[in-house]
Structure formats: structure tokens, C-alpha cells
Short mmCIF file of C-alpha atoms in Angstrom, two decimals:
data_model
loop_
_atom_site.label_atom_id
_atom_site.label_comp_id
_atom_site.label_asym_id
_atom_site.label_seq_id
_atom_site.Cartn_x
_atom_site.Cartn_y
_atom_site.Cartn_z
CA MET A 1 -11.97 -41.93 4.88
CA GLY A 2 -8.58 -42.73 3.32
CA LEU A 3 -5.24 -42.26 5.01
CA ALA A 4 -4.46 -39.05 3.06
CA ALA A 5 -7.86 -37.61 3.91
CA ARG A 6 -7.44 -38.49 7.59
CA LEU A 7 -4.05 -36.77 7.72
CA ALA A 8 -5.56 -33.74 5.98
CA ALA A 9 -8.28 -33.60 8.61
CA LEU A 10 -5.67 -33.99 11.34
CA LEU A 11 -3.40 -31.12 10.36
CA ALA A 12 -6.31 -28.89 9.39
CA VAL A 13 -6.88 -28.74 13.14
CA LEU A 14 -3.57 -26.93 13.45
CA THR A 15 -4.63 -24.07 11.13
CA LEU A 16 -4.51 -20.89 13.19
CA GLN A 17 -7.85 -19.12 13.25
CA ALA A 18 -8.76 -15.79 14.83
CA GLY A 19 -10.33 -16.34 18.22
CA ASP A 20 -13.02 -14.41 20.03
CA PRO A 21 -12.78 -10.59 20.18
CA ALA A 22 -11.26 -10.65 23.65
CA GLY A 23 -8.64 -13.12 22.53
CA VAL A 24 -7.85 -11.05 19.46
CA ALA A 25 -7.35 -7.95 21.56
CA ALA A 26 -4.95 -9.84 23.82
CA ARG A 27 -3.03 -11.69 21.10
CA GLY A 28 -3.34 -9.50 18.01
CA ASP A 29 -0.06 -7.65 18.51
CA THR A 30 2.43 -10.51 18.69
CA PHE A 31 4.06 -9.27 15.46
CA SER A 32 4.87 -5.85 17.01
CA ALA A 33 7.75 -7.04 19.23
CA LEU A 34 10.29 -9.72 18.45
CA THR A 35 10.32 -10.91 22.05
CA SER A 36 6.59 -11.70 21.67
CA VAL A 37 7.28 -13.61 18.47
CA ALA A 38 9.97 -15.63 20.27
CA ARG A 39 7.47 -16.56 22.99
CA ALA A 40 5.29 -18.20 20.32
CA LEU A 41 7.92 -20.94 20.04
CA ALA A 42 6.85 -22.42 23.40
CA PRO A 43 3.25 -23.29 22.41
CA GLU A 44 4.48 -24.67 19.09
CA ARG A 45 6.84 -26.99 20.97
CA ARG A 46 3.83 -28.19 23.00
CA LEU A 47 1.91 -28.75 19.77
CA LEU A 48 4.83 -30.76 18.39
CA GLY A 49 4.70 -32.98 21.50
CA LEU A 50 0.97 -33.53 20.98
CA LEU A 51 1.49 -34.32 17.31
CA ARG A 52 4.27 -36.79 18.16
CA ARG A 53 1.96 -38.66 20.55
CA TYR A 54 -0.78 -38.65 17.92
CA LEU A 55 1.57 -40.02 15.26
CA ARG A 56 2.78 -42.79 17.56
CA GLY A 57 -0.81 -43.76 18.29
CA GLU A 58 -1.66 -43.70 14.60
CA GLU A 59 1.45 -45.75 13.74
CA ALA A 60 0.36 -48.45 16.19
CA ARG A 61 -3.15 -48.38 14.75
CA LEU A 62 -1.86 -48.57 11.18
CA ARG A 63 0.40 -51.51 12.08
CA ASP A 64 -2.67 -53.33 13.38
CA LEU A 65 -4.64 -52.46 10.23
CA THR A 66 -1.73 -53.70 8.09
CA ARG A 67 -1.80 -56.99 10.02
CA PHE A 68 -5.55 -57.35 9.30
CA TYR A 69 -5.03 -56.46 5.63
CA ASP A 70 -2.21 -59.01 5.21
CA LYS A 71 -4.28 -61.72 6.92
CA VAL A 72 -7.29 -61.22 4.64
CA LEU A 73 -5.14 -60.77 1.52
CA SER A 74 -3.36 -64.06 2.18
CA LEU A 75 -6.72 -65.84 2.25
CA HIS A 76 -7.66 -64.37 -1.15
CA GLU A 77 -4.28 -65.25 -2.63
CA ASP A 78 -4.49 -68.86 -1.46
CA SER A 79 -6.78 -70.24 -4.16
CA ALA A 80 -6.27 -73.76 -2.81
CA THR A 81 -8.42 -72.96 0.24
CA PRO A 82 -12.02 -73.77 -0.78
CA VAL A 83 -14.89 -71.63 0.43
CA SER A 84 -16.66 -74.90 1.09
CA ASN A 85 -14.49 -75.29 4.16
CA PRO A 86 -16.95 -74.45 6.96
CA LEU A 87 -14.28 -72.77 9.04
CA LEU A 88 -13.31 -70.53 6.14
CA ALA A 89 -16.95 -69.84 5.35
CA PHE A 90 -17.62 -68.91 8.96
CA THR A 91 -14.66 -66.56 9.17
CA LEU A 92 -15.61 -64.98 5.84
CA ILE A 93 -19.14 -64.29 7.07
CA LYS A 94 -17.77 -63.03 10.39
CA ARG A 95 -15.32 -60.69 8.66
CA LEU A 96 -17.97 -59.24 6.40
CA GLN A 97 -20.58 -58.91 9.12
CA SER A 98 -18.42 -57.93 12.08
CA ASP A 99 -14.67 -57.54 11.50
CA TRP A 100 -14.91 -54.97 8.70
CA LYS A 101 -17.47 -52.97 10.63
CA ASN A 102 -15.14 -52.85 13.62
CA VAL A 103 -12.26 -51.77 11.42
CA VAL A 104 -14.24 -49.07 9.64
CA HIS A 105 -15.84 -47.69 12.81
CA SER A 106 -12.84 -48.13 15.10
CA LEU A 107 -12.92 -45.70 18.05
CA GLU A 108 -9.13 -45.66 18.25
CA ALA A 109 -8.82 -43.15 15.38
CA SER A 110 -11.38 -40.76 16.86
CA GLU A 111 -9.77 -41.08 20.30
CA ASN A 112 -6.37 -40.18 18.86
CA ILE A 113 -7.66 -37.10 17.05
CA ARG A 114 -9.77 -36.10 20.06
CA ALA A 115 -6.68 -36.09 22.28
CA LEU A 116 -4.88 -33.90 19.74
CA LYS A 117 -7.82 -31.50 19.48
CA ASP A 118 -8.09 -31.23 23.27
CA GLY A 119 -4.40 -30.46 23.56
CA TYR A 120 -4.62 -27.86 20.79
CA GLU A 121 -7.55 -26.12 22.48
CA LYS A 122 -5.55 -25.83 25.70
CA VAL A 123 -2.72 -23.91 24.02
CA GLU A 124 -4.87 -22.03 21.49
CA GLN A 125 -5.10 -18.92 23.67
CA ASP A 126 -1.29 -18.66 23.60
CA LEU A 127 -1.10 -18.77 19.79
CA PRO A 128 -0.88 -15.74 17.49
CA ALA A 129 -4.17 -14.36 16.18
CA PHE A 130 -5.03 -13.78 12.53
CA GLU A 131 -4.19 -10.10 13.07
CA ASP A 132 -0.61 -11.18 13.77
CA LEU A 133 -0.44 -12.99 10.44
CA GLU A 134 -1.68 -9.84 8.72
CA GLY A 135 0.80 -7.69 10.67
CA ALA A 136 3.71 -9.97 9.76
CA ALA A 137 2.68 -9.92 6.09
CA ARG A 138 2.54 -6.13 6.10
CA ALA A 139 5.98 -6.11 7.71
CA LEU A 140 7.41 -8.11 4.78
CA MET A 141 5.85 -5.61 2.37
CA ARG A 142 7.37 -2.74 4.38
CA LEU A 143 10.82 -4.29 4.16
CA GLN A 144 10.24 -4.92 0.46
CA ASP A 145 9.51 -1.21 -0.06
CA VAL A 146 12.05 0.50 2.20
CA TYR A 147 14.99 -1.70 1.21
CA MET A 148 13.82 -2.30 -2.40
CA LEU A 149 13.92 -6.06 -1.86
CA SER A 150 13.22 -8.58 -4.58
CA VAL A 151 10.16 -10.74 -3.83
CA LYS A 152 11.76 -13.63 -5.72
CA GLY A 153 14.85 -13.23 -3.57
CA LEU A 154 12.80 -13.16 -0.35
CA ALA A 155 11.01 -16.33 -1.45
CA ARG A 156 14.42 -18.01 -1.80
CA GLY A 157 15.51 -16.68 1.59
CA VAL A 158 17.95 -14.00 0.38
CA PHE A 159 17.83 -10.25 1.02
CA GLN A 160 18.71 -8.54 -2.25
CA SER A 161 18.12 -4.89 -3.09
CA VAL A 162 17.20 -4.41 -6.73
CA THR A 163 17.59 -0.98 -8.38
CA GLY A 164 17.34 -1.12 -12.16
CA TYR A 165 19.77 -3.84 -13.23
CA ALA A 166 21.88 -3.59 -10.08
CA VAL A 167 21.43 -6.29 -7.44
CA THR A 168 22.99 -5.79 -4.00
CA ASP A 169 23.09 -8.32 -1.17
CA LEU A 170 21.99 -6.45 1.97
CA TYR A 171 22.30 -9.46 4.23
CA SER A 172 23.59 -13.01 3.78
CA PRO A 173 21.92 -15.40 6.24
CA ARG A 174 23.94 -18.33 7.54
CA ARG A 175 21.00 -20.58 6.76
CA LEU A 176 18.45 -20.00 4.02
CA PHE A 177 14.76 -20.08 4.96
CA SER A 178 12.78 -20.28 1.75
CA LEU A 179 9.04 -19.62 1.46
CA THR A 180 6.43 -21.99 0.04
CA GLY A 181 3.75 -21.15 -2.46
CA ASP A 182 1.23 -21.01 0.36
CA ASP A 183 3.47 -18.60 2.33
CA CYS A 184 3.69 -16.22 -0.64
CA PHE A 185 -0.04 -16.55 -1.28
CA GLN A 186 -0.86 -15.49 2.28
CA VAL A 187 1.30 -12.36 1.98
CA GLY A 188 -0.24 -11.52 -1.38
CA LYS A 189 -3.75 -12.12 -0.12
CA VAL A 190 -3.29 -9.67 2.78
CA ALA A 191 -2.39 -6.98 0.22
CA TYR A 192 -5.17 -8.17 -2.11
CA ASP A 193 -7.79 -7.87 0.63
CA MET A 194 -6.64 -4.28 1.26
CA GLY A 195 -6.98 -3.45 -2.44
CA ASP A 196 -3.19 -3.00 -2.57
CA TYR A 197 -2.44 -4.62 -5.93
CA TYR A 198 1.02 -3.04 -6.10
CA HIS A 199 2.15 -5.49 -3.42
CA ALA A 200 -0.36 -8.26 -4.10
CA ILE A 201 0.72 -8.95 -7.69
CA PRO A 202 4.44 -9.81 -7.16
CA TRP A 203 3.64 -12.00 -4.15
CA LEU A 204 0.80 -13.78 -5.94
CA GLU A 205 3.00 -14.22 -9.03
CA GLU A 206 5.62 -15.92 -6.89
CA ALA A 207 2.90 -18.08 -5.31
CA VAL A 208 1.68 -19.14 -8.76
CA SER A 209 5.23 -19.96 -9.85
CA LEU A 210 5.90 -22.11 -6.76
CA PHE A 211 2.53 -23.86 -6.93
CA ARG A 212 3.13 -24.69 -10.59
CA GLY A 213 6.44 -26.30 -9.70
CA SER A 214 4.85 -28.55 -7.07
CA TYR A 215 1.46 -29.12 -8.71
CA GLY A 216 -0.07 -32.43 -7.66
CA GLU A 217 1.91 -32.56 -4.40
CA TRP A 218 -0.73 -31.68 -1.83
CA LYS A 219 0.61 -30.46 1.50
CA THR A 220 -1.80 -30.87 4.37
CA GLU A 221 -0.78 -27.63 6.07
CA ASP A 222 -1.44 -25.50 2.98
CA GLU A 223 -4.57 -23.40 2.94
CA ALA A 224 -4.31 -22.36 -0.72
CA SER A 225 -3.70 -24.07 -4.05
CA LEU A 226 -2.57 -23.16 -7.56
CA GLU A 227 -6.19 -22.47 -8.48
CA ASP A 228 -6.55 -20.03 -5.56
CA ALA A 229 -3.40 -18.16 -6.54
CA LEU A 230 -4.42 -17.98 -10.22
CA ASP A 231 -7.88 -16.76 -9.25
CA HIS A 232 -6.60 -13.91 -7.05
CA LEU A 233 -3.78 -12.94 -9.43
CA ALA A 234 -6.12 -12.80 -12.44
CA PHE A 235 -8.53 -10.46 -10.65
CA ALA A 236 -5.65 -8.31 -9.35
CA TYR A 237 -4.43 -7.82 -12.93
CA PHE A 238 -7.97 -7.02 -14.03
CA GLN A 239 -8.23 -4.38 -11.29
CA VAL A 240 -5.09 -2.60 -12.51
CA GLY A 241 -6.24 -2.71 -16.13
CA ASN A 242 -4.09 -5.55 -17.49
CA ILE A 243 -6.90 -7.48 -19.20
CA SER A 244 -4.54 -9.62 -21.28
CA CYS A 245 -2.82 -11.10 -18.20
CA ALA A 246 -6.16 -11.54 -16.45
CA LEU A 247 -7.47 -13.51 -19.45
CA SER A 248 -4.36 -15.70 -19.72
CA LEU A 249 -4.42 -16.60 -16.03
CA SER A 250 -8.15 -17.26 -16.08
CA ARG A 251 -7.76 -19.65 -19.02
CA GLU A 252 -5.01 -21.45 -17.14
CA PHE A 253 -7.32 -21.74 -14.13
CA LEU A 254 -9.93 -23.49 -16.32
CA LEU A 255 -7.36 -26.10 -17.35
CA TYR A 256 -7.29 -27.26 -13.73
CA SER A 257 -10.93 -26.58 -12.88
CA PRO A 258 -12.94 -26.68 -16.15
CA ASP A 259 -16.32 -26.77 -14.40
CA ASN A 260 -15.90 -23.43 -12.64
CA LYS A 261 -18.73 -21.33 -14.08
CA ARG A 262 -17.62 -18.08 -12.46
CA MET A 263 -14.20 -18.26 -14.08
CA ALA A 264 -15.74 -19.23 -17.42
CA ARG A 265 -17.89 -16.06 -17.25
CA ASN A 266 -14.77 -14.04 -16.43
CA VAL A 267 -13.02 -15.42 -19.53
CA LEU A 268 -15.93 -14.38 -21.73
CA LYS A 269 -15.94 -10.95 -20.08
CA TYR A 270 -12.19 -10.44 -20.63
CA GLU A 271 -12.39 -11.64 -24.25
CA LYS A 272 -15.20 -9.15 -24.91
CA LEU A 273 -13.25 -6.29 -23.33
CA LEU A 274 -10.19 -7.08 -25.46
CA ALA A 275 -12.30 -7.34 -28.60
CA GLU A 276 -13.76 -3.91 -27.90
CA SER A 277 -10.34 -2.39 -27.10
CA PRO A 278 -7.59 -4.35 -28.92
CA ASN A 279 -4.91 -1.95 -27.70
CA GLN A 280 -5.36 -3.30 -24.15
CA ALA A 281 -3.85 -6.59 -25.29
CA VAL A 282 -0.40 -5.01 -25.64
CA ALA A 283 -0.67 -2.14 -23.15
CA GLU A 284 1.34 -2.57 -19.98
CA ALA A 285 -0.39 -1.40 -16.85
CA VAL A 286 1.82 0.80 -14.67
CA ILE A 287 0.99 -0.02 -11.07
CA GLN A 288 1.60 2.85 -8.70
CA ARG A 289 2.84 2.20 -5.21
CA PRO A 290 0.19 3.22 -2.66
CA ASN A 291 0.83 6.71 -1.32
CA VAL A 292 1.36 7.25 2.39
CA PRO A 293 -0.40 10.55 3.16
CA HIS A 294 1.21 11.17 6.55
CA LEU A 295 4.74 10.59 5.25
CA GLN A 296 5.80 13.51 3.07
CA THR A 297 9.51 12.67 3.29
CA ARG A 298 9.28 9.03 2.21
CA ASP A 299 11.95 9.08 -0.52
CA THR A 300 14.61 10.71 1.69
CA TYR A 301 13.68 8.47 4.60
CA GLU A 302 14.00 5.29 2.53
CA GLU A 303 17.26 6.38 0.88
CA LEU A 304 18.77 6.97 4.33
CA CYS A 305 17.53 3.58 5.54
CA GLN A 306 19.06 1.87 2.51
CA THR A 307 22.52 3.09 3.53
CA LEU A 308 22.09 0.90 6.64
CA GLY A 309 23.53 3.74 8.73
CA SER A 310 26.61 4.66 6.73
CA GLN A 311 27.81 8.28 6.64
CA PRO A 312 30.24 8.61 3.74
CA THR A 313 31.17 12.25 4.52
CA HIS A 314 31.79 11.70 8.22
CA TYR A 315 35.59 11.83 8.07
CA GLN A 316 35.63 14.66 5.50
CA ILE A 317 34.32 17.27 7.94
CA PRO A 318 37.10 18.43 10.33
CA ARG A 319 34.68 19.74 12.93
CA LEU A 320 33.39 16.22 13.52
CA TYR A 321 35.65 14.56 16.06
CA CYS A 322 36.01 11.82 18.66
CA SER A 323 37.13 12.36 22.27
CA TYR A 324 36.98 11.02 25.80
CA GLU A 325 34.27 12.94 27.64
CA THR A 326 34.08 13.65 31.38
CA SER A 327 31.84 16.77 31.22
CA SER A 328 33.90 17.99 34.22
CA SER A 329 32.04 15.47 36.35
CA PRO A 330 33.83 13.61 39.15
CA TYR A 331 31.52 10.68 38.40
CA LEU A 332 33.15 10.26 34.96
CA LEU A 333 36.68 11.32 35.85
CA LEU A 334 38.02 7.79 36.31
CA GLN A 335 35.87 6.29 33.56
CA PRO A 336 35.35 8.83 30.75
CA VAL A 337 32.93 8.04 27.94
CA ARG A 338 34.03 7.78 24.33
CA LYS A 339 32.24 10.56 22.46
CA GLU A 340 31.75 10.73 18.69
CA VAL A 341 30.27 13.89 17.20
CA ILE A 342 28.02 12.66 14.40
CA HIS A 343 26.48 15.90 13.19
CA LEU A 344 26.57 19.60 14.04
CA GLU A 345 23.18 20.97 12.91
CA PRO A 346 21.29 19.33 14.46
CA TYR A 347 23.85 18.52 17.10
CA VAL A 348 23.96 14.72 17.45
CA VAL A 349 26.58 12.76 19.37
CA LEU A 350 27.12 9.05 19.94
CA TYR A 351 28.54 7.83 23.26
CA HIS A 352 30.15 4.44 22.75
CA ASP A 353 29.90 1.68 25.39
CA PHE A 354 27.59 3.81 27.51
CA VAL A 355 26.16 0.67 29.15
CA SER A 356 27.67 -2.75 29.67
CA ASP A 357 26.31 -6.03 28.33
CA THR A 358 25.13 -6.90 31.84
CA GLU A 359 23.29 -3.60 32.26
CA ALA A 360 21.66 -3.87 28.83
CA GLN A 361 20.49 -7.40 29.53
CA LYS A 362 19.17 -6.37 32.96
CA ILE A 363 17.16 -3.48 31.52
CA ARG A 364 15.68 -5.69 28.80
CA GLY A 365 14.71 -8.28 31.40
CA LEU A 366 13.05 -5.69 33.64
CA ALA A 367 10.99 -4.32 30.76
CA GLU A 368 9.94 -7.52 29.00
CA PRO A 369 7.02 -8.51 31.27
CA TRP A 370 5.50 -5.02 30.90
CA LEU A 371 5.80 -4.55 27.14
CA GLN A 372 2.68 -3.25 25.41
CA ARG A 373 1.99 -2.04 21.90
CA SER A 374 3.62 1.36 21.37
CA VAL A 375 1.32 4.32 20.81
CA VAL A 376 1.64 7.87 19.49
CA ALA A 377 -0.09 11.07 20.50
CA SER A 378 -3.15 11.90 18.41
CA GLY A 379 -4.62 15.10 19.80
CA GLU A 380 -5.16 14.32 23.47
CA LYS A 381 -5.28 10.55 22.90
CA GLN A 382 -2.63 7.86 22.66
CA LEU A 383 -3.24 5.41 19.80
CA PRO A 384 -1.42 2.44 18.20
CA VAL A 385 -0.63 3.16 14.55
CA GLU A 386 0.77 1.33 11.54
CA TYR A 387 3.68 3.76 11.17
CA ARG A 388 5.04 2.78 14.58
CA ILE A 389 5.49 -0.97 15.05
CA SER A 390 7.00 -1.90 18.40
CA LYS A 391 6.20 -2.65 22.02
CA SER A 392 7.36 -0.50 24.91
CA ALA A 393 7.42 -0.35 28.69
CA TRP A 394 8.12 2.42 31.20
CA LEU A 395 10.50 1.75 34.08
CA LYS A 396 10.74 3.84 37.24
CA ASP A 397 14.20 4.17 38.78
CA THR A 398 12.82 2.55 41.96
CA VAL A 399 12.44 -0.76 40.09
CA ASP A 400 16.12 -1.65 40.28
CA PRO A 401 19.44 -0.02 41.34
CA VAL A 402 20.77 -0.36 37.78
CA LEU A 403 18.26 2.31 36.71
CA VAL A 404 19.44 4.68 39.44
CA THR A 405 23.02 4.22 38.24
CA LEU A 406 21.91 4.84 34.67
CA ASP A 407 20.20 8.12 35.63
CA HIS A 408 23.34 9.30 37.46
CA ARG A 409 25.44 8.52 34.40
CA ILE A 410 23.08 10.37 32.02
CA ALA A 411 22.93 13.39 34.36
CA SER A 412 26.72 13.51 34.74
CA LEU A 413 27.27 13.31 30.99
CA THR A 414 24.61 15.80 29.87
CA GLY A 415 24.65 18.13 32.89
CA LEU A 416 20.84 17.99 32.95
CA ASP A 417 18.34 17.12 35.67
CA VAL A 418 16.91 13.73 34.71
CA GLN A 419 14.65 13.21 37.74
CA PRO A 420 10.86 13.39 37.36
CA PRO A 421 9.09 15.67 36.71
CA TYR A 422 12.00 17.22 34.80
CA ALA A 423 12.46 14.03 32.81
CA GLU A 424 10.30 11.07 31.95
CA TYR A 425 10.77 7.54 33.21
CA LEU A 426 12.95 5.28 31.09
CA GLN A 427 11.07 3.94 28.09
CA VAL A 428 12.29 0.55 26.81
CA VAL A 429 11.28 -0.43 23.29
CA ASN A 430 11.45 -3.76 21.44
CA TYR A 431 10.86 -3.71 17.70
CA GLY A 432 8.93 -6.50 15.99
CA ILE A 433 9.02 -8.02 12.51
CA GLY A 434 10.12 -5.15 10.28
CA GLY A 435 9.68 -2.94 13.36
CA HIS A 436 10.02 0.77 12.63
CA TYR A 437 8.97 4.30 13.53
CA GLU A 438 8.49 6.56 10.54
CA PRO A 439 9.72 10.21 10.57
CA HIS A 440 8.59 12.07 13.66
CA PHE A 441 9.66 14.64 16.23
CA ASP A 442 10.29 13.67 19.84
CA HIS A 443 9.19 17.10 21.04
CA ALA A 444 5.56 18.20 21.04
CA THR A 445 4.46 20.19 18.01
CA SER A 446 0.98 20.96 19.34
CA PRO A 447 -0.02 22.78 22.55
CA THR A 448 -2.61 20.04 23.21
CA SER A 449 0.03 17.28 23.27
CA PRO A 450 -0.13 14.86 26.24
CA LEU A 451 3.57 15.66 26.82
CA TYR A 452 2.53 18.82 28.63
CA ARG A 453 0.60 16.90 31.28
CA MET A 454 3.81 16.64 33.32
CA ASN A 455 3.74 20.45 33.67
CA SER A 456 7.46 20.55 32.93
CA GLY A 457 7.47 21.96 29.43
CA ASN A 458 8.46 20.34 26.20
CA ARG A 459 11.09 17.66 25.58
CA VAL A 460 14.34 19.56 25.36
CA ALA A 461 16.60 16.56 24.68
CA THR A 462 16.60 12.87 23.77
CA PHE A 463 19.02 10.31 25.18
CA MET A 464 18.56 6.99 23.34
CA ILE A 465 20.51 3.88 24.34
CA TYR A 466 20.95 0.90 22.03
CA LEU A 467 20.43 -2.16 24.24
CA SER A 468 21.17 -4.70 21.49
CA SER A 469 22.74 -5.07 18.09
CA VAL A 470 20.97 -6.00 14.87
CA GLU A 471 22.28 -7.90 11.88
CA ALA A 472 20.83 -5.49 9.29
CA GLY A 473 18.61 -2.42 9.20
CA GLY A 474 17.19 -0.48 12.14
CA ALA A 475 19.31 2.66 11.68
CA THR A 476 18.21 6.02 13.08
CA ALA A 477 17.69 8.37 10.13
CA PHE A 478 17.67 12.17 10.50
CA ILE A 479 15.64 13.30 7.52
CA TYR A 480 16.49 16.99 7.13
CA GLY A 481 20.01 16.43 8.42
CA ASN A 482 20.36 13.85 5.60
CA PHE A 483 22.33 11.31 7.62
CA SER A 484 21.67 8.07 9.46
CA VAL A 485 23.26 6.34 12.43
CA PRO A 486 23.53 2.54 12.60
CA VAL A 487 22.57 0.51 15.63
CA VAL A 488 25.70 0.37 17.80
CA LYS A 489 25.26 -2.05 20.67
CA ASN A 490 25.54 -0.46 24.15
CA ALA A 491 26.06 3.02 22.66
CA ALA A 492 23.84 6.03 23.34
CA LEU A 493 22.67 8.70 20.91
CA PHE A 494 22.04 12.23 22.22
CA TRP A 495 20.52 15.29 20.57
CA TRP A 496 18.74 18.54 21.45
CA ASN A 497 15.10 18.68 20.35
CA LEU A 498 14.66 22.40 21.09
CA HIS A 499 16.65 25.49 20.30
CA LYS A 500 17.77 27.53 23.32
CA SER A 501 14.82 29.82 22.60
CA GLY A 502 12.48 26.92 23.31
CA LYS A 503 11.44 26.63 19.68
CA GLY A 504 11.42 23.15 18.18
CA ASP A 505 14.41 22.20 16.05
CA GLY A 506 13.00 21.08 12.69
CA GLY A 507 16.31 19.42 11.87
CA THR A 508 15.61 16.70 14.47
CA LEU A 509 12.92 15.04 12.35
CA HIS A 510 14.08 11.44 12.61
CA ALA A 511 12.95 7.87 12.11
CA GLY A 512 13.71 4.35 13.25
CA CYS A 513 14.32 2.43 10.02
CA PRO A 514 12.66 -0.99 9.74
CA VAL A 515 14.66 -3.81 11.31
CA LEU A 516 15.70 -6.04 8.42
CA VAL A 517 17.24 -8.83 10.49
CA GLY A 518 17.75 -8.93 14.25
CA ASP A 519 16.19 -8.05 17.58
CA LYS A 520 16.37 -4.30 18.21
CA TRP A 521 16.01 -2.93 21.75
CA VAL A 522 16.42 0.72 22.72
CA ALA A 523 15.88 2.74 25.90
CA ASN A 524 14.77 6.37 25.69
CA LYS A 525 15.27 9.04 28.33
CA TRP A 526 13.37 12.20 27.44
CA ILE A 527 14.41 15.32 29.34
CA HIS A 528 12.05 18.30 29.66
CA GLU A 529 12.62 22.07 29.63
CA TYR A 530 11.77 22.92 33.21
CA GLY A 531 14.55 22.27 35.69
CA GLN A 532 17.21 22.93 33.06
CA GLU A 533 17.05 26.77 33.18
CA PHE A 534 20.49 27.10 34.76
CA ARG A 535 21.89 23.95 33.17
CA ARG A 536 21.10 25.01 29.60
CA PRO A 537 20.39 28.75 29.84
CA CYS A 538 18.81 30.78 27.07
CA SER A 539 21.11 32.44 24.57
CA ALA A 540 21.38 36.13 23.85
CA SER A 541 20.92 35.27 20.18
CA PRO A 542 17.36 34.37 19.11
CA GLU A 543 18.80 32.11 16.37
CA ASP A 544 20.42 29.74 18.87
#
């Protein structure tokens, strides 16, 4: 086995494969919280240490092999040394019978790779599963859709929104992280395997372009090649009805792999189809974006997300104002909260600097060990879903005094009873790669909702605290209100979910836009109807 082949075998060991079902269940949600993704750095650092030791061992072995090579080569180059010399003849016979065998079958190489394999197996359970790779790929597609990002731009490491001929930079990273052909292929293949050719084609096209530019430069860590990308892209075009592109790409494939009988049959098939229907050669296939059945407000939702939380009419409405709020509470008298009225119907306010940096960090630290994949109510069950990507944890106020202080502050500001069972425990949420929560209501819309298990009525109000900042994306969009609120670090967003009649307020349909760049943490305090009868009494008007 040559040096290149040995190195290929070495780093093939580092290819992440899906483990056993139990391991997949435990590790298959790394992508759903950024704090989980960050933890994956630790096992990779251990793998780097193992690879460094392997390389040092191999370097020493290769130095010894180079010494042997130079010694034998010098004997062949010295034509003045006759084979008739018995010493030379003996050493020649010994080399051919013994020395070369020892070199070829040296145990040192297998011992080096065995040590690396053993070390890899020890950390394998801490590594992301294949489901995480799929989840991360879907997250890139989600960002591509919601923010109208250019795939070519993403491959170069830039975040550019493309609408018609207009190109807008949504975020300018301090350091560019470009993608390889293999990276783009893996994203495209996830879409391809789902039959989602709308997303598969641009990613596979970018993979083909990058592989063409580096053709002949094999990278050990790559799983795919130019031929793989051409193969998948050709079939994707065939599936959407673009026979001409499928034929062109298949012919190109045969230039690199002329003995591939399957692709040769495909070429004949495509040529026959075009001969039977010549118009297909010039017809452009219009690829429709896959519909999302449960999201009827997708266009409005995405338009609001694309504003990144800007509200251009905010200062044009006189009834929207800012003030220092005490809510007539002695608790807030010496330290009033800065209140910004964001919207009137539904009534949404933002309380700036509601928590301190220290408090926010403390709450995140308390929640992190308990984070689990976020779920949504489905009938009487709680299920993880694709339209909510995050991890969450519930914290009782008995966990730490900072949570008791937080409850007192929320109660003083809102005038509501925030103690169980009249309110839920604090829910802390960390959003993952492209983490989001598509349009939803916080209050129950079905009498069978698990929310009623507390026997304290529906969720009358939401108090959401931003525990971190993000660099781009992650705004809270109110769909029917047609406005969005950016992530404001340490601020809290408050709104009423129910009218005073107890009927749900349809205007509170809202969403957590995908996080484009950054680590988004929020804490939710949901307050229920019961216990608030004298704090938020019913109105004489049924419309209220």
C-alpha cells in the first residue's frame, strides 16, 4: 500500500458514521441547540491530539524507511561495486529474502493506526450522529429559503440576500469560512435523498463547480467526488424534466468514467427522449419550492424575518411611546424599567435591560445541563417537530435565588400572580443551527391541549426574556400584526394571549425567525388565567 493510500485509509477512520439506534437517539439532536454544537469541539480536540501522535509516529517510521531507501539506492548507483563481492552478494540476498519482507510487513504501521482507531472508538459516542449532519444541512436550506440567500454566496462564506437583480449583504463575517465541494455535495444529497430537487440542484451545481476546479486533487477527508456530484445532479435534472441538462451532465460523467455502463444507458435513454420530444431540449423546467402544508402564512412570515426585526413605522404612530415603568410597585420604585410600546393590537411591549448580564449568564448556566429537544403539543402528546428546532429546559424557582428574584420582578411589573399553578416554571430555550419556531400561538387552541393539565386555565400572557444577543436573524415576528421585534439582549417582550373575555387573540400568532448567525437564548414565563381574576378582571365589553 502506497503512502497516499495509507493516508486515505487513516483519515477514512475519522468519517462520522451513524452509530447504533441507542446512540442515535442520544446524539441525533446535536444540531438543535448551539450549546450542543459547541460541546462537539471537545471530542474533536481529542481526535486532533490522537492524530498528532499518529503523525509523529508515522514521521519517525517514514524517516527510517527513507534511510533504508537511500542505503539501497546508493548501492545501485555505485556501479563500481561488483556483485561478485561476497559481502555485497550476501547483503543483496539478505535484503531480498529478509529486509524487504520486514519493511513491507512492518508492524509499526499497523500499531500506529490501531492506536488511532482505539482512541477514535473511545470518543465516538460523544460525536454527532448522521442525523445531526442531516439536521444541519436542512438548517442551511431553511436559512437559504427564509432569508433568500445565494447558495454561491454561502459557499464563499458570505450571507447575501438575492431578490431579482438586487443583492443585499445581510451579515458580514469577520472571517470567511468557505465550503468545499464535498460540503456542498453533502447538503445537496440530503435534499436529493428527500426528493427535494428544488434545494438539491443549486447545492449539487455548486459542488460540481468546486469539484471541477480542484479535479485531480484528492482530499482524504472527502466522501464524494466530481463523478458523484455529476451523477446526482444529472438525475435531479431528469426528475424535474430537464432532459437536456441531464444528458449534458451524464456525457461529462462518461469523460471521467467511460466504463460506467449505468451512465452509458442513461445517456442513450436521454438521447431517445430528446429525439422523441425535441422541444424538451430548449424547455426550461420551472422547479417549484416544496410546499409546507402546516404553514399557511409562509410569505408574510418570511418577509417579516427578512427585515431582521426592523419596524419602519414605529416612530410614525404617536400612540407608541417609551417610558419608565414602576406599575405602582414599591419593588420597582427605586429602579423603574424602561418600557417601549411596540404595538397596540395586539398589545406588545418591550422592557429594556430587564435582566443583567450576570443574571442572564446564571440562568443559561442553570439550564444548560438539562436541555432537551423542544417539543410541541400534538393532541394529547408532546412531539419533536421540524418546524421547531431548539432545546429547552424547565427551571423551578427553588433551583436558585436568582429565579425567585426574577419571579418577583415579573410579578411587580405585570401585576399578575406568577407562582405555580397560576404560571408555569421558567422555560429556557437555546436555538441551534438555523434554530427557529414557525408561526404558532402560545395559548391552547384545542380543549384537549396538555396546557390544561395544570387545571389553571389557558395561557393568558407571555413574558419572554432575551438572555443573549445574536449577530443576525432570530427576530420575533407577529404575523397578523405585520411587525417583528429584533433580539435585544437582556430585554423582555410581553403580550396578552387572550382577550379579557378569555377568547384567544388571533393577532398573537407569532414566530421565532431562524437564527442566521449567533447563539440565541430566551426564557419564557407563561402565565395562566386562574389566579388573575382580580388582577386582570373581565371587561364589560365583549370585544375587549
